[in-house]
Coordinates of C-alpha atoms and ligand atoms in Angstrom, one line a residue:
M169 CA 91.7 107.6 104.5
T170 CA 92.9 109.0 107.8
H171 CA 93.0 112.6 108.9
L172 CA 96.8 112.8 109.1
L173 CA 97.4 111.8 105.5
N174 CA 100.4 113.6 103.9
A175 CA 98.2 114.9 101.2
D176 CA 99.6 117.5 98.7
L177 CA 96.7 118.6 96.6
H178 CA 98.1 121.7 94.8
C179 CA 101.1 122.0 92.5
H180 CA 102.1 122.9 89.0
S181 CA 104.0 121.2 86.1
V182 CA 105.5 122.4 82.8
V183 CA 102.0 122.1 81.4
S184 CA 101.2 125.5 83.1
D185 CA 103.8 127.5 85.0
G186 CA 105.8 124.9 86.9
T187 CA 109.3 123.9 85.8
L188 CA 109.1 120.1 86.4
T189 CA 107.3 117.5 84.3
P190 CA 104.3 115.5 85.7
E191 CA 106.6 112.5 85.8
V192 CA 109.3 114.2 87.8
L193 CA 106.7 115.7 90.2
A194 CA 105.2 112.3 90.9
Q195 CA 108.6 110.9 91.8
R196 CA 109.5 113.9 93.9
A197 CA 106.1 113.7 95.7
K198 CA 106.7 110.0 96.4
A199 CA 110.3 110.6 97.6
N200 CA 109.0 113.4 99.9
G201 CA 106.5 111.0 101.6
V202 CA 103.3 112.3 100.0
D203 CA 100.6 109.7 100.2
L204 CA 97.8 111.5 98.2
W205 CA 98.8 113.8 95.4
S206 CA 97.1 116.1 92.8
L207 CA 98.6 118.0 89.9
T208 CA 96.6 121.3 89.6
D209 CA 97.9 123.1 86.6
H210 CA 96.4 126.6 85.9
D211 CA 93.3 126.5 83.6
E212 CA 94.3 123.2 81.9
V213 CA 93.9 119.5 82.4
G214 CA 96.3 118.5 79.6
G215 CA 98.8 117.0 82.2
Q216 CA 96.2 114.8 83.9
D217 CA 96.8 111.6 82.0
R218 CA 100.5 111.9 82.5
A219 CA 100.1 112.5 86.2
I220 CA 97.7 109.6 86.6
A221 CA 100.2 107.2 84.9
A222 CA 103.2 108.6 86.7
A223 CA 101.5 108.4 90.1
Q224 CA 100.4 104.8 89.3
A225 CA 104.0 103.9 88.4
A226 CA 105.2 105.4 91.6
G227 CA 102.6 103.7 93.7
L228 CA 101.1 107.1 94.7
P229 CA 97.4 107.6 95.2
Y230 CA 96.2 110.4 92.9
L231 CA 93.3 112.8 92.5
T232 CA 92.7 114.8 89.3
G233 CA 93.1 118.5 89.7
A234 CA 93.1 122.0 88.1
E235 CA 93.4 125.6 89.4
I236 CA 90.9 127.9 87.7
S237 CA 91.5 131.7 87.4
V238 CA 88.4 133.6 88.5
T239 CA 87.6 137.3 88.7
F240 CA 85.7 138.2 91.9
A241 CA 85.1 141.7 93.3
G242 CA 87.7 143.1 90.9
A243 CA 90.4 140.8 92.0
T244 CA 91.8 137.4 90.8
V245 CA 90.8 134.4 92.9
H246 CA 91.9 130.9 92.3
I247 CA 89.5 127.9 92.6
V248 CA 91.1 124.4 92.8
G249 CA 89.0 121.5 91.5
L250 CA 89.8 118.0 92.8
G251 CA 88.6 114.5 91.8
F252 CA 86.6 115.5 88.7
D253 CA 86.3 113.6 85.4
H254 CA 89.1 115.3 83.4
T255 CA 87.5 114.2 80.1
D256 CA 84.3 116.1 80.8
P257 CA 83.5 118.2 77.7
A258 CA 82.0 121.3 79.5
L259 CA 85.0 121.4 81.9
I260 CA 87.5 121.2 79.0
E261 CA 85.7 123.9 77.0
G262 CA 85.4 126.2 80.1
L263 CA 89.1 125.9 80.7
R264 CA 89.9 126.6 77.0
Q265 CA 87.8 129.8 77.2
T266 CA 89.4 130.9 80.5
R267 CA 92.9 130.7 79.1
G268 CA 91.9 132.3 75.8
G269 CA 92.9 135.8 76.7
R270 CA 96.4 135.0 78.0
E271 CA 98.3 135.6 74.8
Q272 CA 96.8 139.0 74.2
R273 CA 97.3 140.0 77.8
A274 CA 100.9 138.9 77.6
R275 CA 101.5 141.1 74.6
E276 CA 100.0 144.1 76.4
M277 CA 102.2 143.3 79.5
S278 CA 105.2 143.3 77.3
D279 CA 104.3 146.6 75.6
D280 CA 103.9 148.2 79.0
L281 CA 107.2 146.9 80.2
A282 CA 108.8 148.3 77.1
Q283 CA 107.1 151.7 77.5
R284 CA 107.2 152.2 81.3
A285 CA 110.3 150.3 82.3
G286 CA 112.4 150.4 79.1
I287 CA 112.6 146.6 78.9
P288 CA 112.0 145.4 75.3
G289 CA 111.1 142.0 74.0
V290 CA 109.7 140.4 77.2
Y291 CA 106.9 138.6 75.4
E292 CA 109.3 136.9 73.1
G293 CA 111.7 136.1 76.0
A294 CA 108.9 134.7 78.2
L295 CA 107.7 132.4 75.4
K296 CA 110.9 130.4 75.7
Y297 CA 109.7 129.2 79.1
V298 CA 106.2 128.2 78.0
G299 CA 105.1 124.8 76.9
N300 CA 101.8 126.0 75.5
P301 CA 101.6 129.7 74.5
E302 CA 97.9 129.7 75.4
L303 CA 99.1 129.3 79.0
I304 CA 101.7 132.1 79.1
S305 CA 101.6 133.5 82.6
R306 CA 103.3 136.1 84.8
S307 CA 105.6 133.3 86.1
H308 CA 107.1 132.9 82.6
F309 CA 107.7 136.7 82.5
A310 CA 109.3 136.6 85.9
R311 CA 111.7 133.8 84.8
Y312 CA 112.8 135.8 81.7
L313 CA 113.3 139.0 83.7
V314 CA 115.6 137.0 86.1
E315 CA 117.4 135.5 83.1
I316 CA 118.3 139.0 81.7
G317 CA 119.4 140.2 85.1
V318 CA 116.6 142.8 85.7
C319 CA 115.9 141.0 89.0
Q320 CA 117.8 138.5 91.1
E321 CA 114.9 136.1 91.7
T322 CA 111.3 135.7 90.6
N323 CA 109.8 136.9 93.9
E324 CA 111.6 140.3 93.3
V325 CA 109.9 140.5 89.9
F326 CA 106.5 140.3 91.6
R327 CA 107.5 143.1 94.0
K328 CA 108.8 145.5 91.3
Y329 CA 106.9 144.6 88.2
I330 CA 103.7 142.8 86.8
T331 CA 101.6 143.3 89.9
E332 CA 98.9 146.0 90.4
G333 CA 100.3 149.5 90.1
K334 CA 103.7 148.3 88.7
P335 CA 105.0 148.3 85.1
G336 CA 103.8 145.3 83.1
F337 CA 100.6 144.8 85.0
V338 CA 97.5 144.4 82.8
P339 CA 94.1 143.8 84.5
H340 CA 92.3 140.8 83.1
R341 CA 88.9 139.3 83.3
W342 CA 89.0 135.6 84.0
A343 CA 86.1 133.1 84.5
T344 CA 83.2 133.9 86.8
L345 CA 83.0 132.1 90.2
R346 CA 79.7 130.6 89.1
N347 CA 81.2 129.1 86.0
A348 CA 84.4 127.8 87.7
V349 CA 82.5 126.1 90.5
G350 CA 79.9 124.8 88.0
W351 CA 82.5 123.2 85.6
I352 CA 84.2 121.4 88.6
T353 CA 81.0 120.1 90.2
G354 CA 79.4 119.3 86.9
A355 CA 82.4 117.0 86.2
G356 CA 81.9 115.3 89.6
G357 CA 84.6 117.1 91.5
V358 CA 84.9 119.2 94.6
A359 CA 85.6 122.9 94.3
V360 CA 88.1 124.5 96.8
I361 CA 89.0 128.1 97.4
A362 CA 92.8 128.3 96.9
H363 CA 95.1 130.2 99.3
P364 CA 92.4 132.6 100.6
G365 CA 95.0 134.4 102.8
R366 CA 96.6 135.8 99.6
Y367 CA 93.7 137.9 98.4
P368 CA 93.5 141.7 98.8
F369 CA 89.9 141.6 100.1
T370 CA 88.3 143.5 103.0
A371 CA 86.5 141.4 105.5
N372 CA 83.2 142.1 103.8
E373 CA 84.5 141.1 100.4
E374 CA 86.0 137.9 101.8
Y375 CA 82.7 137.1 103.5
A376 CA 81.0 137.6 100.1
L377 CA 83.4 135.3 98.4
F378 CA 82.9 132.5 100.9
S379 CA 79.1 132.9 101.0
E380 CA 78.7 133.0 97.2
F381 CA 81.1 130.1 96.8
K382 CA 79.1 128.1 99.2
A383 CA 75.8 129.0 97.6
L384 CA 77.1 128.0 94.2
G385 CA 78.0 124.5 95.4
G386 CA 81.6 125.0 96.5
Q387 CA 82.6 122.6 99.3
G388 CA 86.2 123.3 100.4
V389 CA 88.9 125.8 101.3
E390 CA 92.7 125.5 101.5
V391 CA 93.6 125.8 105.1
V392 CA 97.2 124.7 105.0
T393 CA 99.1 125.9 101.9
G394 CA 102.6 127.3 101.1
A395 CA 101.2 130.9 101.2
H396 CA 99.7 130.6 104.7
G397 CA 101.2 131.0 108.1
P398 CA 99.9 129.7 111.5
A399 CA 97.4 132.6 111.9
D400 CA 95.9 131.7 108.5
Y401 CA 95.5 128.0 109.6
V402 CA 93.5 129.1 112.6
K403 CA 91.4 131.7 110.7
Y404 CA 90.5 129.3 107.8
A405 CA 89.8 126.4 110.1
D406 CA 87.3 128.7 111.8
F407 CA 85.9 129.5 108.3
C408 CA 85.4 125.8 107.7
H409 CA 83.1 125.7 110.6
E410 CA 81.3 129.0 109.9
F411 CA 80.6 128.0 106.2
D412 CA 80.4 124.3 106.6
L413 CA 83.4 123.6 104.3
V414 CA 86.0 120.8 104.2
A415 CA 89.7 121.6 104.4
S416 CA 92.4 121.1 101.8
R417 CA 96.2 121.0 102.1
G418 CA 98.7 121.8 99.2
S419 CA 102.1 123.2 98.8
D420 CA 101.5 125.2 95.5
F421 CA 104.9 123.9 94.5
H422 CA 106.1 125.3 91.1
S423 CA 109.9 124.8 91.0
P424 CA 112.8 123.7 93.2
D425 CA 114.5 127.1 92.5
E426 CA 111.5 129.3 93.2
S427 CA 109.1 127.6 95.7
H428 CA 109.9 127.8 99.4
T429 CA 107.5 125.0 100.2
D430 CA 108.4 121.6 98.7
L431 CA 105.9 118.9 97.9
G432 CA 104.8 117.1 101.0
Q433 CA 106.5 119.6 103.4
L434 CA 103.5 121.2 105.1
P435 CA 102.1 121.1 108.6
D436 CA 99.1 118.8 109.2
L437 CA 95.6 120.1 108.9
P438 CA 94.2 121.3 112.3
G439 CA 92.5 118.4 114.1
R440 CA 89.1 120.2 114.2
V441 CA 88.5 120.3 110.4
T442 CA 87.1 117.6 108.0
P443 CA 89.7 116.9 105.3
V444 CA 88.6 117.3 101.6
W445 CA 89.7 113.7 100.9
S446 CA 86.9 112.4 103.1
L447 CA 84.6 113.5 100.2
L448 CA 86.7 111.9 97.5
T449 CA 87.5 108.4 98.6
D450 CA 85.8 106.9 95.5
R451 CA 87.7 109.3 93.2
V452 CA 91.2 108.3 94.1
H453 CA 93.3 106.7 91.3
G454 CA 95.6 103.9 92.4
Ligands
AMP1800 P1 98.9 134.7 86.0 O1 98.0 133.5 86.1 O2 99.5 134.8 84.7 O3 98.4 136.0 86.6 O4 100.2 134.3 87.0 C1 99.9 134.0 88.3 C2 101.1 133.2 88.8 O5 102.2 134.0 89.2 C3 100.7 132.4 90.1 O6 100.1 131.2 89.8 C4 102.0 132.2 90.7 O7 102.7 131.1 90.2 C5 102.8 133.4 90.3 N1 102.8 134.5 91.3 C6 101.9 135.4 91.6 N2 102.2 136.3 92.6 C7 103.5 135.9 92.9 C8 104.4 136.3 93.9 N3 104.2 137.4 94.7 N4 105.6 135.7 94.0 C9 105.9 134.6 93.2 N5 105.0 134.1 92.3 C10 103.9 134.7 92.2
MN1801 MN1 101.4 129.6 89.2
MN1802 MN1 97.1 130.2 92.8
MN1803 MN1 98.8 127.3 92.3

């Protein structure tokens, strides 16, 4: 597989907090010129069989994927896993535990929105947008708050509510970095730090994240992603060299109405990095 593959190795379906089905995503990826795709739903691999079948029907090479929620240095970090065996029992059990606290957290978020912002019934409203209640997320809250006219768009919700310091934010303890990397590598996959440019870390905390990730067997980092700009591409390509990591590329597409980066519409990886797919040639479906 060449360096300049139009790989899109990060997106979400209705199985987690996206708005399109795995089948529609596969067709959209194909139509947008993607030539290696992965569906990376949050904390769940329940969409993988559908994605594999839909990619095959579309003639689209596919890698299994998931995005695991992790707590590190008091903040939430996302670790993408690629090319694993999605039937691996330890991975499936680890993901089940990781998403276990979401319903309780969502009820507390809803109580806080009622008490501090005077907006009642948000848990019940958000549930309408969820396939599996175990996977209720802030994205579903954001969609309901737009529906009832509290905000014009979901991005505005994340500026005014449900983020640190704002009404509706409830801190949560997700998986450990060690467990998330272990579940992915134990199932034969490659672990990748998702969108590092988005975390609220100091330089020291970020250094700790990368060094611990590497020591635990993590191998990759997203260099080109919807949340990054040109300065991030340079910074994280440098990190690839400093920490001996491969580079990934993914839009983090969730919805045609909400995502500013569509499937397959990303700049190429910088020429000086090794693409993550060079480690995964024998894991590609189709
Ligand atoms: P949760 O896992 O429930 O904490 O929800 C996190 C999800 O919310 C992310 O995966 C994104 O889809 C979405 N999200 C987080 N921050 C923002 C933001 N600033 N703007 C839009 N969506 C966001
Ligand atoms: Mn999401
Ligand atoms: Mn993420
Ligand atoms: Mn994502």
